């Protein structure tokens, strides 16, 4: 193993008139001088290829080699303390290099680089035991790292930490300098990186476009969909519960390795459309498990085995007793917060609803702890930023109640879909307690969007001050209103719920959706007449952050039809079903979420229940076969077709629920399975 001299960090300044890096001469070790002007700056944009293992959509690694310090590369928000971010610099031919310059920046007064290492490539692998530089606790935005000359075809910058919440590393510029021609660089020797795990290697492979090969399953029609759903439930009960930290619990783990059936400490890479802050990496998230728990209740009814129902009761009992936050009553669940199994506490202090909780699930939790349910309903007032007009933020502080009176200045995002979620729970709480405050809050929430709606489109703005309307967010609100109305007695309030919902739905059903192309119009100008609206359309097989998956909305139309019997909703849903009957999802080499398969199966299940047309049942079975072969392995479903782990946030629970539902339809079980409209 060769000995590496300690790296020198030369502090530098950006020249304000030229935008280039001016280096200084400083010693790099005992009795040694480094000529910072020696050698040549390599034109990385021409003579090298850069690849980053983590990058945000708009801030590519190429921004860090364009010579413009106003542009930058930004890594993702994954916790660097768990796993590093890597930048690979591949030269067009081997070069003798002696210096690397990294120019970072500050975000919110916090430096976006702290600890990093630099490695050189040997003959067949990295010289992992002999990094050319190890830098810790840098306090400078601009660092020049000088080291003994080394001849290599590639460098690897391994960023271990930032001061910015241990995430989102940022580099304005990267420069690499080669030695003078007469300098003979040392050749690195292959050796492993001591703490590199399989996930880091997989993420690097993915960054380079390598497609991993995961084990698959051939669907056995003799077993039917129930076998795979039941096998998954058995696996979750046996090895998918909380076995971590000091307190083991019956909650389900949200992320599980398909091979070890354990929660990995290292973090698998985001799939397209994911953000690290939305993933329940080291614990469990009840919101992600809602439909799985209801599926397990149905499994007990179908199989006669009480173990599935008991697992649900045990899970919910533990959660409702231990997890709600004492000061607000809010649950650590949803898009951000979850229960950390290693630390036995809530992670993230942001409460946000994620989907449409069925009234049957509220009922399931109410039977276990009415007090916890009332506390969650009461805690939702923390989302309200203005108690007069009920302007709200989809995010609320889990730990600290909002002051009364509210602050004069406030921000927030008042999306219509979230209003529907609050109204749904408040209406359920009213039905149980007859406490008029819940009806009062619900009506104020209805009025908030109703007063903002455009007379031209009939829809409210997507958010305060926006000039666009979200058809899909308003569709979600309308369905929540219809479902909540069924909990109320006949009268003025119930009629208000129904009339507001139907007004919004009339506008949505008049929009020029493109069902034959699998495209649902999701966003339009606020003041456009519905029939003439243009805008953004959803995609037939793609789900990403914020939605955009057409089948989700086609499914919600059936929820609308089930209550209103509006023939337009059924016809439009049938149009999307016709598209899915004629097409197939992308191959397993492309990322297809479990949610995508689940929703399409649910769409056909629901249409079969409505029409009893056998072709819908056959299509549901076809997609179930595709989903099982793409996702199932060794008792688990992977979260997406191209990943090697189960992940609840990808809505595997929806898939399991809809497979059980499919079995009940196919076998004509006496058990009535409730339609699934959670994904909204």
PDB file of C-alpha atoms in Angstrom, residues 10-24 41 63-72 101-106 111 140-144 170-175 177:
ATOM      1  CA  UNK A  10      -5.351  25.934  -0.381  1.00  0.00           C
ATOM      2  CA  UNK A  11      -7.897  28.625   0.336  1.00  0.00           C
ATOM      3  CA  UNK A  12      -8.697  30.582  -2.799  1.00  0.00           C
ATOM      4  CA  UNK A  13     -10.784  33.530  -3.959  1.00  0.00           C
ATOM      5  CA  UNK A  14     -13.003  33.923  -6.994  1.00  0.00           C
ATOM      6  CA  UNK A  15     -11.819  36.710  -9.223  1.00  0.00           C
ATOM      7  CA  UNK A  16     -14.810  39.051  -9.466  1.00  0.00           C
ATOM      8  CA  UNK A  17     -13.726  40.380 -12.879  1.00  0.00           C
ATOM      9  CA  UNK A  18     -12.832  37.128 -14.613  1.00  0.00           C
ATOM     10  CA  UNK A  19     -14.731  34.448 -12.742  1.00  0.00           C
ATOM     11  CA  UNK A  20     -11.619  32.244 -12.580  1.00  0.00           C
ATOM     12  CA  UNK A  21      -9.944  30.693  -9.582  1.00  0.00           C
ATOM     13  CA  UNK A  22      -6.780  32.359  -8.335  1.00  0.00           C
ATOM     14  CA  UNK A  23      -4.611  29.990  -6.291  1.00  0.00           C
ATOM     15  CA  UNK A  24      -1.919  30.757  -3.717  1.00  0.00           C
ATOM     16  CA  UNK A  41      -6.145  23.054 -15.901  1.00  0.00           C
ATOM     17  CA  UNK A  63     -23.255  22.948 -14.231  1.00  0.00           C
ATOM     18  CA  UNK A  64     -20.102  22.506 -12.147  1.00  0.00           C
ATOM     19  CA  UNK A  65     -17.773  22.400 -15.168  1.00  0.00           C
ATOM     20  CA  UNK A  66     -19.215  25.179 -17.308  1.00  0.00           C
ATOM     21  CA  UNK A  67     -16.868  27.882 -15.997  1.00  0.00           C
ATOM     22  CA  UNK A  68     -19.797  29.907 -14.681  1.00  0.00           C
ATOM     23  CA  UNK A  69     -19.885  30.229 -10.868  1.00  0.00           C
ATOM     24  CA  UNK A  70     -23.496  31.406 -11.120  1.00  0.00           C
ATOM     25  CA  UNK A  71     -24.616  27.893 -12.051  1.00  0.00           C
ATOM     26  CA  UNK A  72     -24.252  24.924  -9.740  1.00  0.00           C
ATOM     27  CA  UNK A 101     -10.486  22.630  -6.765  1.00  0.00           C
ATOM     28  CA  UNK A 102     -14.013  22.425  -5.338  1.00  0.00           C
ATOM     29  CA  UNK A 103     -16.047  25.617  -5.179  1.00  0.00           C
ATOM     30  CA  UNK A 104     -19.095  25.322  -2.941  1.00  0.00           C
ATOM     31  CA  UNK A 105     -21.469  27.901  -1.505  1.00  0.00           C
ATOM     32  CA  UNK A 106     -23.624  28.696   1.481  1.00  0.00           C
ATOM     33  CA  UNK A 111     -21.837  25.728   4.023  1.00  0.00           C
ATOM     34  CA  UNK A 140     -14.243  27.455   3.245  1.00  0.00           C
ATOM     35  CA  UNK A 141     -16.456  27.812   0.228  1.00  0.00           C
ATOM     36  CA  UNK A 142     -13.476  27.424  -2.110  1.00  0.00           C
ATOM     37  CA  UNK A 143     -10.969  24.636  -1.513  1.00  0.00           C
ATOM     38  CA  UNK A 144      -7.949  23.657  -3.520  1.00  0.00           C
ATOM     39  CA  UNK A 170     -23.591  22.067  -3.723  1.00  0.00           C
ATOM     40  CA  UNK A 171     -20.682  22.771  -6.063  1.00  0.00           C
ATOM     41  CA  UNK A 172     -20.439  25.849  -8.250  1.00  0.00           C
ATOM     42  CA  UNK A 173     -17.304  24.652  -9.999  1.00  0.00           C
ATOM     43  CA  UNK A 174     -14.937  21.681 -10.118  1.00  0.00           C
ATOM     44  CA  UNK A 175     -11.430  22.097 -11.503  1.00  0.00           C
ATOM     45  CA  UNK A 177      -5.101  20.256 -12.731  1.00  0.00           C
TER      46      UNK A 177
END
